[in-house]
Short mmCIF file of C-alpha atoms in Angstrom, two decimals:
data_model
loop_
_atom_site.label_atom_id
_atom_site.label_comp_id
_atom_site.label_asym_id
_atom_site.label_seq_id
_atom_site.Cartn_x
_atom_site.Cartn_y
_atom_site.Cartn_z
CA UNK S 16 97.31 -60.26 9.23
CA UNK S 17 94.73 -57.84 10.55
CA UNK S 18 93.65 -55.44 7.65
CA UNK S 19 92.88 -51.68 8.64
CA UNK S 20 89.35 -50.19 7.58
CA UNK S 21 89.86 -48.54 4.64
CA UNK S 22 89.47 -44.88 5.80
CA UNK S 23 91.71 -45.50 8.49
CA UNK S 24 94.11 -46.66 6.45
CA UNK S 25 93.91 -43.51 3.82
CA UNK S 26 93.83 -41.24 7.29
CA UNK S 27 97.20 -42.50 8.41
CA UNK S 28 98.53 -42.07 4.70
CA UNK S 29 97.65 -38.61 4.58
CA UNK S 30 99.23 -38.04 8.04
CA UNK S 31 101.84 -39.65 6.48
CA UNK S 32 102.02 -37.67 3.60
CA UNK S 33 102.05 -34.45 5.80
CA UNK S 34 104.49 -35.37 7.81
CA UNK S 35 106.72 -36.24 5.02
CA UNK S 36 105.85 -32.82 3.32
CA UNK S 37 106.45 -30.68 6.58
CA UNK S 38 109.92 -32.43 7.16
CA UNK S 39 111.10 -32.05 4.01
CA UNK S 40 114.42 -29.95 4.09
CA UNK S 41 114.30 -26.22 2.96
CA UNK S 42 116.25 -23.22 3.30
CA UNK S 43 116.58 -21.02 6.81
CA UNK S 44 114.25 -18.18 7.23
CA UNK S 45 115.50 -14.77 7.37
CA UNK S 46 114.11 -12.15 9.22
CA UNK S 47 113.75 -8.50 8.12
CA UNK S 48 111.79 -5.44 8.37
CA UNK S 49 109.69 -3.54 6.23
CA UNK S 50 109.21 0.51 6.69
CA UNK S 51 107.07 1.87 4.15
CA UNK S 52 107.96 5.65 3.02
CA UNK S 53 106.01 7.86 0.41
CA UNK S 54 108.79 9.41 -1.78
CA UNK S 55 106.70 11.79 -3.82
CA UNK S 56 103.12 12.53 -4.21
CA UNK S 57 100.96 12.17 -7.75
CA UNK S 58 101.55 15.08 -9.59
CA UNK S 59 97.58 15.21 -10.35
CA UNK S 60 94.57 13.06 -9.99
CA UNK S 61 95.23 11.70 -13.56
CA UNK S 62 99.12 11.84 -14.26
CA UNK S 63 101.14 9.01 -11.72
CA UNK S 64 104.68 8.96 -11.09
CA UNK S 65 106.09 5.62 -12.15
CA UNK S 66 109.04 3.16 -12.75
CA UNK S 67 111.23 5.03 -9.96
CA UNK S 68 114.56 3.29 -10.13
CA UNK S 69 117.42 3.72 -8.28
CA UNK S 70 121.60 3.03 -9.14
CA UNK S 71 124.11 2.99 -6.15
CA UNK S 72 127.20 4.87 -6.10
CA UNK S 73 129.16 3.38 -3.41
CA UNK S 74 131.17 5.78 -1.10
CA UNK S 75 129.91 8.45 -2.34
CA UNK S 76 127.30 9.48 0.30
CA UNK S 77 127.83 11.28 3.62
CA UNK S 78 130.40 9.87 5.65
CA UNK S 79 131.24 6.79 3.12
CA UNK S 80 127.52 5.90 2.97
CA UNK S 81 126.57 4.71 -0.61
CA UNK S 82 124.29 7.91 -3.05
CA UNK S 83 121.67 6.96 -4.40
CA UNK S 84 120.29 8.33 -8.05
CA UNK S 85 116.78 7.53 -8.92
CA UNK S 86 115.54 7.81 -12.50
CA UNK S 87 111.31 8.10 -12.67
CA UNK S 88 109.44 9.50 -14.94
CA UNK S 89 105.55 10.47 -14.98
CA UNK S 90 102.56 9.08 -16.78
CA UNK S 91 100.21 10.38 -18.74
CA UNK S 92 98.40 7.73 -19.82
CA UNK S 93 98.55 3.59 -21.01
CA UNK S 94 102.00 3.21 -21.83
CA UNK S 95 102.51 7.24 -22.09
CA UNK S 96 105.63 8.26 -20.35
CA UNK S 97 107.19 11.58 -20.19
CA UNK S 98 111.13 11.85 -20.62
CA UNK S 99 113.31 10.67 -17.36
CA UNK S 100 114.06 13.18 -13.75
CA UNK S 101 116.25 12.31 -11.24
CA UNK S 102 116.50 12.73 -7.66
CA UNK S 103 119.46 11.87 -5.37
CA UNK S 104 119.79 10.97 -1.61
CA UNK S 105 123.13 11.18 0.15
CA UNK S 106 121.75 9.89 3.20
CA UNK S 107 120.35 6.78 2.75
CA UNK S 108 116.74 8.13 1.89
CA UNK S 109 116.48 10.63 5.20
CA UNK S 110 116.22 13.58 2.32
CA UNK S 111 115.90 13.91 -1.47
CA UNK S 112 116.69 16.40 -3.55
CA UNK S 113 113.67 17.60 -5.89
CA UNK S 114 113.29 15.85 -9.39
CA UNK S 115 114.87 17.23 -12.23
CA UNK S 116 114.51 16.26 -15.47
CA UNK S 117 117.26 14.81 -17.61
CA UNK S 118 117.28 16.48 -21.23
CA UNK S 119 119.83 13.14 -22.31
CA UNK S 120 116.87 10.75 -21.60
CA UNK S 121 114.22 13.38 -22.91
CA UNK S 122 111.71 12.95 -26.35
CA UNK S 123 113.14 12.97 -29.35
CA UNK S 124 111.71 13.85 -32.46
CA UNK S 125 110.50 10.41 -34.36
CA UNK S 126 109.88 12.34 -37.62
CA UNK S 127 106.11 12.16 -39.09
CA UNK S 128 104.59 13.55 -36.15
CA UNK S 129 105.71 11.28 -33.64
CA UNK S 130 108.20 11.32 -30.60
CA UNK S 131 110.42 8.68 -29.42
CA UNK S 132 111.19 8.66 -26.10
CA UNK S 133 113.11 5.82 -23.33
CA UNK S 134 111.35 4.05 -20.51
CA UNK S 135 112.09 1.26 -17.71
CA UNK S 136 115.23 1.86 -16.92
CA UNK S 137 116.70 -0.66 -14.78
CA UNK S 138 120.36 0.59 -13.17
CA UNK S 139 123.94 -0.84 -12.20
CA UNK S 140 126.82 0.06 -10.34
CA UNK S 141 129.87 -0.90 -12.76
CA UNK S 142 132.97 -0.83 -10.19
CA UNK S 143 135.41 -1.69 -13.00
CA UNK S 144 134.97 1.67 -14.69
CA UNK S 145 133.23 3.93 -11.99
CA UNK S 146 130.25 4.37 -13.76
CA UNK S 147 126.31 3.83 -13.10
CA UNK S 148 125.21 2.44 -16.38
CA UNK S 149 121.33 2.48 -17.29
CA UNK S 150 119.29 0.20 -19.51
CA UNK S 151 115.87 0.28 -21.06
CA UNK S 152 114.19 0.67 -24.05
CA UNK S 153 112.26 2.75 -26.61
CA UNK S 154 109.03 3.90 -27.37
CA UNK S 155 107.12 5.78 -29.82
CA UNK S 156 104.19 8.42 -29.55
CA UNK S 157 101.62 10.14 -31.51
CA UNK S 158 100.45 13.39 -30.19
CA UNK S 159 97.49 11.09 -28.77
CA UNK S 160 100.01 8.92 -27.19
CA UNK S 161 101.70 5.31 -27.45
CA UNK S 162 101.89 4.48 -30.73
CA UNK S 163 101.52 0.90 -30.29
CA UNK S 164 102.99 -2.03 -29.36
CA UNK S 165 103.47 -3.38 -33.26
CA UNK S 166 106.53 0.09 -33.62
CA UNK S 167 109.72 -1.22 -33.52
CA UNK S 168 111.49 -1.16 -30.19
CA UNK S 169 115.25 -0.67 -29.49
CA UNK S 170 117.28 -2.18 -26.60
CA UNK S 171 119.15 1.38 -24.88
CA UNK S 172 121.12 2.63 -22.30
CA UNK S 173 123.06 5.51 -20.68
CA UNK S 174 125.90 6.73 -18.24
CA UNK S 175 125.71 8.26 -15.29
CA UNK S 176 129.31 9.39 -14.22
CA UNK S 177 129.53 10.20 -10.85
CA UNK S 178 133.12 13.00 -10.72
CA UNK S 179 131.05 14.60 -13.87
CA UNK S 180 127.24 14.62 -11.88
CA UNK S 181 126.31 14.22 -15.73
CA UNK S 182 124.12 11.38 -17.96
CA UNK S 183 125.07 10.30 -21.60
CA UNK S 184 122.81 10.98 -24.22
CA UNK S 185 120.54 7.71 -24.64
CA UNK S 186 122.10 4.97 -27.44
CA UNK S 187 121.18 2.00 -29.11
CA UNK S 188 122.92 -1.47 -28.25
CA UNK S 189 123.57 -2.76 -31.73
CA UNK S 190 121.88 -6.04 -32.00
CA UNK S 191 123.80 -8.81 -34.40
CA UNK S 192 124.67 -7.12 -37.07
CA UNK S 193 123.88 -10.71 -39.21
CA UNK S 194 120.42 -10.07 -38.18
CA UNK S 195 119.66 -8.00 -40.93
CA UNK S 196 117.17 -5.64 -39.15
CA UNK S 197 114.89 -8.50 -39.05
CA UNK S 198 114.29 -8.44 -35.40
CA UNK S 199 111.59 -6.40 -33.64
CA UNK S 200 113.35 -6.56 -29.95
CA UNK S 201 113.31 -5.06 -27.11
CA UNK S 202 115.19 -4.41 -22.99
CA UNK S 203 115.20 -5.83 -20.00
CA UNK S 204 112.27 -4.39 -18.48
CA UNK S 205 114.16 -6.12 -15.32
CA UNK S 206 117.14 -6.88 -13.03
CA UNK S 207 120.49 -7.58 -14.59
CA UNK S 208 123.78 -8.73 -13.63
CA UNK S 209 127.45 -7.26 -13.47
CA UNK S 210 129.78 -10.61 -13.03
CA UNK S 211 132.77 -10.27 -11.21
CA UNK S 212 134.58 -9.88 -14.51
CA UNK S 213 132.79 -6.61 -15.49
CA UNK S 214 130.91 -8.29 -18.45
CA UNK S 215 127.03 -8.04 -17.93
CA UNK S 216 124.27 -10.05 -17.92
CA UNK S 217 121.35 -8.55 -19.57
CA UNK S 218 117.85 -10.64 -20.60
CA UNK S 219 115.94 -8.99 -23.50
CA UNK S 220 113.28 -10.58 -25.58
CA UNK S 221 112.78 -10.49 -29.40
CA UNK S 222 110.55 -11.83 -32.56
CA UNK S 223 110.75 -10.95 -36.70
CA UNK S 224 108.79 -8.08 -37.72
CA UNK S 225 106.39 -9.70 -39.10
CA UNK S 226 105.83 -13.01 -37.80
CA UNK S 227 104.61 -14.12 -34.87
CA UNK S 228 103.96 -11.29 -31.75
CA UNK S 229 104.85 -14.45 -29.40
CA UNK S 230 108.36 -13.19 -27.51
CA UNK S 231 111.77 -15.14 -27.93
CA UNK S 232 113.57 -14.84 -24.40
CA UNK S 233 117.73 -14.71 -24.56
CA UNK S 234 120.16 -13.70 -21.99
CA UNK S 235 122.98 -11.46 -23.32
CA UNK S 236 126.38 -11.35 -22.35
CA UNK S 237 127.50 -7.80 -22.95
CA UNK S 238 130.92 -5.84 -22.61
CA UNK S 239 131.08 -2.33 -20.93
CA UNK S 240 133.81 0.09 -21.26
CA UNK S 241 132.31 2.91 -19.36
CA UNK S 242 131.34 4.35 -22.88
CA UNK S 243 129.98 1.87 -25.26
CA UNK S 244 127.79 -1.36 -24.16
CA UNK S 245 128.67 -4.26 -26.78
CA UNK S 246 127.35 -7.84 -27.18
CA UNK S 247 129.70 -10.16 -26.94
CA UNK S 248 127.56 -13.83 -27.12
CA UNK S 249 123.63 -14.99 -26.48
CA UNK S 250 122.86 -17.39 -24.57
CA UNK S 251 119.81 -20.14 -25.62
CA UNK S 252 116.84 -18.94 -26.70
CA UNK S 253 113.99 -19.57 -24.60
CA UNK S 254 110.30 -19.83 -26.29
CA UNK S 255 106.39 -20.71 -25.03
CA UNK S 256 104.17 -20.56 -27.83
CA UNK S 257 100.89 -18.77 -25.83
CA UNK S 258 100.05 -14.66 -26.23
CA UNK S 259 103.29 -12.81 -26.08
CA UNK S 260 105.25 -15.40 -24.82
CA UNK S 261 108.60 -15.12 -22.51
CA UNK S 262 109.50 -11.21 -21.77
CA UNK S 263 110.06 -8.65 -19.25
CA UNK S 264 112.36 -11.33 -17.13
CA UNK S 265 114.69 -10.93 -14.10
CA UNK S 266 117.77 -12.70 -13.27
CA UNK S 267 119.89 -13.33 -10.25
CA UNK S 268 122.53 -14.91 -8.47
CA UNK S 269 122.75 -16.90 -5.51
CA UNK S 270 124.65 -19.77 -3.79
CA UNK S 271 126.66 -20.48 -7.14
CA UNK S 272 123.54 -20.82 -9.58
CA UNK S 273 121.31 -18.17 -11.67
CA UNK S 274 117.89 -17.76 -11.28
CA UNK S 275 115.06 -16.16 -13.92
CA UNK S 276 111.87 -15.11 -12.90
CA UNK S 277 109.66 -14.32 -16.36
CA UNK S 278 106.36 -12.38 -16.96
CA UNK S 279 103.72 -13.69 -19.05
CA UNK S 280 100.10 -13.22 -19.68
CA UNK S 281 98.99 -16.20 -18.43
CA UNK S 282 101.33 -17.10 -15.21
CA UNK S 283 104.51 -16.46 -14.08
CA UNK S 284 107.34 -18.68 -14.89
CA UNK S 285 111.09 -19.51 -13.11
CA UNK S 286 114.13 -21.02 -14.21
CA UNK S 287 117.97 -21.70 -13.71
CA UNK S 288 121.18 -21.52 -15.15
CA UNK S 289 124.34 -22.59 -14.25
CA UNK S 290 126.29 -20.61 -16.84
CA UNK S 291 123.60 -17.30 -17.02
CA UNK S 292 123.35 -17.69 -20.93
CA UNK S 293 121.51 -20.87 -20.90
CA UNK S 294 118.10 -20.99 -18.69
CA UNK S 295 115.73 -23.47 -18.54
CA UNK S 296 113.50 -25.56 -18.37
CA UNK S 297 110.84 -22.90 -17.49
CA UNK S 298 107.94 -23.76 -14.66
CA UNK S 299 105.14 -22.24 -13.25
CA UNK S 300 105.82 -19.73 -10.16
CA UNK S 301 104.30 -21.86 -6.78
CA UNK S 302 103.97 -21.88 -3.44
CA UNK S 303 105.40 -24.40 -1.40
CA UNK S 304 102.50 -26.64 -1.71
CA UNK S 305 102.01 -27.38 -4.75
CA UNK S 306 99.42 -24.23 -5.49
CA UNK S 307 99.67 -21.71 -7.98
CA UNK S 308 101.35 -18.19 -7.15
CA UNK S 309 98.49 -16.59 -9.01
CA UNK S 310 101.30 -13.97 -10.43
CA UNK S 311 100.09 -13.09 -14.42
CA UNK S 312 100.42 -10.85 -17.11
CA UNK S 313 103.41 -7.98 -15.08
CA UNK S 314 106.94 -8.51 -13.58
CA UNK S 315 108.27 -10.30 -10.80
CA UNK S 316 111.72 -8.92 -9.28
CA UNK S 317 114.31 -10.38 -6.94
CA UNK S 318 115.58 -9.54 -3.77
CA UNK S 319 118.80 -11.47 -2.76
CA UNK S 320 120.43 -11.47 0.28
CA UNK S 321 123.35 -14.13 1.16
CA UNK S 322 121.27 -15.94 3.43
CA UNK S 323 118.22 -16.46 1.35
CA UNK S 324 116.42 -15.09 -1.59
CA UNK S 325 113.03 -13.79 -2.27
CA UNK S 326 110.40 -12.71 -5.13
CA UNK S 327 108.77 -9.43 -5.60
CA UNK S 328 105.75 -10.04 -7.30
CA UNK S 329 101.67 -9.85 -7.55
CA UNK S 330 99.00 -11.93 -7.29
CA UNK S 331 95.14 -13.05 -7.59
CA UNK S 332 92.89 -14.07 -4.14
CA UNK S 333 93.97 -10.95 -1.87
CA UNK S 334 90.52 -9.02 -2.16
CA UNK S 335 91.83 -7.38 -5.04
CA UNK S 336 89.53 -8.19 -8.15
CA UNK S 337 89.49 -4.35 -8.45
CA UNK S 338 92.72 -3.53 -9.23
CA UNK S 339 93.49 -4.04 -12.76
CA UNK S 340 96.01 -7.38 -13.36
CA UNK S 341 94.91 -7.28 -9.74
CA UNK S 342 98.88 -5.17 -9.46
CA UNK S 343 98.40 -4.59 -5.82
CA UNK S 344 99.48 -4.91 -3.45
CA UNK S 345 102.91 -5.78 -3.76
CA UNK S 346 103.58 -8.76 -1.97
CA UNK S 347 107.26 -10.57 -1.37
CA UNK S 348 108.02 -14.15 0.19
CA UNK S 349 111.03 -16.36 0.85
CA UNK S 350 111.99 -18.55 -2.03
CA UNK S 351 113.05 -22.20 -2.12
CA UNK S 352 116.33 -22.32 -4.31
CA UNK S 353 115.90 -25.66 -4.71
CA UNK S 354 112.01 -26.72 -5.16
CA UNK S 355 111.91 -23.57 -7.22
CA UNK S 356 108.71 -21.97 -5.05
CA UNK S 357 107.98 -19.57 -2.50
CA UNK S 358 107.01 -20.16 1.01
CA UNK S 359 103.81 -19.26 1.58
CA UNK S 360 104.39 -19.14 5.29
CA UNK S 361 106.59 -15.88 4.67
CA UNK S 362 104.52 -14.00 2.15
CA UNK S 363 104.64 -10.46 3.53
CA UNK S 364 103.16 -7.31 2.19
CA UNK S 365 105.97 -5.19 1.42
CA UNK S 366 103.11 -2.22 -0.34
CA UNK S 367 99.99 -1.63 0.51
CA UNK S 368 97.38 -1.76 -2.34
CA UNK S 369 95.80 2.09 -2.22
CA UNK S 370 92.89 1.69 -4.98
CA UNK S 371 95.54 1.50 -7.74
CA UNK S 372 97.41 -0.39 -9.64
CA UNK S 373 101.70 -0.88 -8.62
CA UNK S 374 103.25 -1.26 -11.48
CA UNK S 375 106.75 -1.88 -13.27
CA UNK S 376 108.48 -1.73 -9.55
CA UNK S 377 112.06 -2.20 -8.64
CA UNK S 378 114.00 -4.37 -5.94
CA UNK S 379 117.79 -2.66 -5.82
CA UNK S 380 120.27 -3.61 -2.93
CA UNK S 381 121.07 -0.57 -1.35
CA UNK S 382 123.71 -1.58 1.49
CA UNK S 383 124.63 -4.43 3.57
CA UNK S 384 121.76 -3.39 5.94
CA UNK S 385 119.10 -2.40 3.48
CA UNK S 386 116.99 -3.47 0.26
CA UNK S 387 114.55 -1.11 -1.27
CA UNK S 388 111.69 -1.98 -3.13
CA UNK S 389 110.50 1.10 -4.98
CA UNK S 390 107.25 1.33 -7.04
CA UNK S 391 104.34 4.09 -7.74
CA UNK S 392 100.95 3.96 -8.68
CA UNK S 393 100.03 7.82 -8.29
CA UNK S 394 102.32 8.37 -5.34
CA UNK S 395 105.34 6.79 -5.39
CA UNK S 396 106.75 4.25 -2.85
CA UNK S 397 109.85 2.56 -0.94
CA UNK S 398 109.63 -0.22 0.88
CA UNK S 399 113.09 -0.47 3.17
CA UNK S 400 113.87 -4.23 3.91
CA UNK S 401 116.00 -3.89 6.84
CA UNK S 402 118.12 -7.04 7.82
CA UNK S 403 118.36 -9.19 10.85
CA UNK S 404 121.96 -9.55 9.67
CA UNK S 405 124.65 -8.09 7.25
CA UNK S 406 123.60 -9.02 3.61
CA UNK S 407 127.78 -10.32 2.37
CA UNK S 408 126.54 -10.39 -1.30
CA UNK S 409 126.59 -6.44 -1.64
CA UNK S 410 128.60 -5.64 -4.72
CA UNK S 411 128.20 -8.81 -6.13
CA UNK S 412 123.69 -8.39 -7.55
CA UNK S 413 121.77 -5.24 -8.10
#
């Protein structure tokens, strides 16, 4: 028996090894293109426009084309947001009207000197009633500012009904009522789901007052009636014990299973469901071999198409040490459904980084044809994804 030197031997493993690794099965790539469009310009050198989010109305464009109403609101400073404007495109983004602000999602008067006001609004089309529902949270202010993260926090939403042209007033989702105000808890700061049913998927996170400030993770199943959002069951509770925890998250749906993508400060995490109320276990966000994304400490969003889905997200080791949480630029790749990572071979760059930070951005499926990814970091951004072929999932995720 002839024995093989003993680096030979290791050479032809590793060969072996990579070709194992480079035929291993994954999904089909799909092609797409990115145009890049500046929506609005920074209102100033120190107040940005951010979290622009837009909510499709189906039909009710020109010529059948889908409108589109974008929330976005300016700010000021860390964590300082002015109330919410709107603009509206009935032509797939060709023209906007001007942004107006909404006096429903406006400050409110917190009593003792401070305001409360509503932020990250993340909105869905609801077909069974007809109505573009809204959800976010709240946040308090001193006239210095954000109050802090340690003030209570309410899950909210509002209505945007498209015959009327008018938004609800901003209300509270009820948490358990067998809670006994215990909770400090807060929204989704992220994609959710309308099933085919009409009930919705919505992922908030929560802790007690005054215990630990590491975040509990659930997935609520809520009811909608085109007035009132309900809860109706929570799913499992998901926990990490390091700083903060499991929050701001993101679900999907593709190819019959539900997928999470989670912010925390230390890495970004993903996980699946098979019912969407019961997620897990969590991993660490990868590429496809084996290294870490480098995502920490802000959101990653979803973009799903029928014939493959991506992640949204941010990262360390792209000559950006000087952006803060290195949040640009805003990078998106092709995800493995199965292996649970991204392909590093398709990282694109959907936004430029500009010398500041992109933060709290958006991935909303606009079409068939299109995807937008919107964001703003002084000027605001969107990112059309225009597909190589029809996307058949339209109406069924944001």
């Amino acid at each position: 028996m002839k024995v093989l030197p003993a680096s030979l031997a290791v050479a032809l493993i590793l060969v072996a090894w990579g070709d194992a690794v480079a035929a291993e099965p994954g999904p089909a790539r799909l092609d797409y293109e990115i145009k890049l469009e500046t929506l609005l310009r920074a209102p100033s050198e120190k107040v940005s426009w951010f979290q622009p989010r837009p909510g499709v109305v189906p039909g009710a464009g020109q010529n059948g084309a889908p409108a589109v109403v974008m929330t976005i609101q300016q700010m000021l400073g860390s964590d300082y947001f002015t109330g919410l404007s709107v603009l509206r495109t009935d032509d797939l983004g060709r023209t906007w009207t001007k942004p107006e602000s909404i006096p429903q999602l406006a400050w409110q008067d917190a009593g003792k000197g401070m305001k409360i006001g509503v932020c990250d609004f993340t909105w869905n089309w609801h077909a069974p009633t007809g109505k573009l529902l809204g959800i976010g949270h709240t946040v308090y202010y001193t006239s210095r500012g954000f109050a802090g993260a340690d003030k209570q926090r309410d899950t909210v939403y509002s209505v945007f009904d498209p015959k009327a042209g008018a938004f609800t007033p901003w209300a509270v989702l009820e948490f358990f009522k067998d809670s006994g105000g215990k909770y400090f808890h807060n929204g989704t700061h992220g994609q959710w789901l309308v099933e085919p049913d009409g009930t919705l998927l919505v992922p908030v996170y929560f802790r007690p007052k005054s215990e630990s400030k590491v975040m509990t993770g659930v997935v609520l199943r809520c009811t909608f009636d085109g007035a009132k959002l309900a809860i109706a069951a929570m799913g499992k509770e998901m926990f990490h014990p390091v700083p903060r925890g499991l929050y701001e998250k993101s679900i999907t749906w593709y190819d019959g299973r539900y997928y999470m993508t989670i912010r925390n400060d230390k890495k970004g995490f993903v996980a699946t469901s098979e019912d969407g109320l019961s997620f897990g276990p969590i991993r660490p966000w990868t590429f496809d071999d084996g290294s870490e994304l480098g995502s920490y400490n802000t959101q990653q969003k979803w973009v799903t198409h029928s014939s493959g889905l991506f992640l949204v997200y941010t990262r360390r080791g792209a000559n950006n040490d000087h952006i803060p949480r290195h949040r640009a630029p805003l990078f998106i790749g092709q995800v493995d459904p199965e292996r649970l990572c991204v392909l590093r071979a398709t990282e694109r760059i959907a936004v430029p980084e500009r010398g500041r930070a992109l933060g709290n951005f958006d991935a909303t499926t606009i079409s068939a044809e299109e995807t937008w990814i919107t964001v703003a970091g002084g000027d605001a951004y969107c990112a059309r994804l225009l597909w190589s072929k029809p996307n058949e999932l339209v109406g069924r995720v944001k």
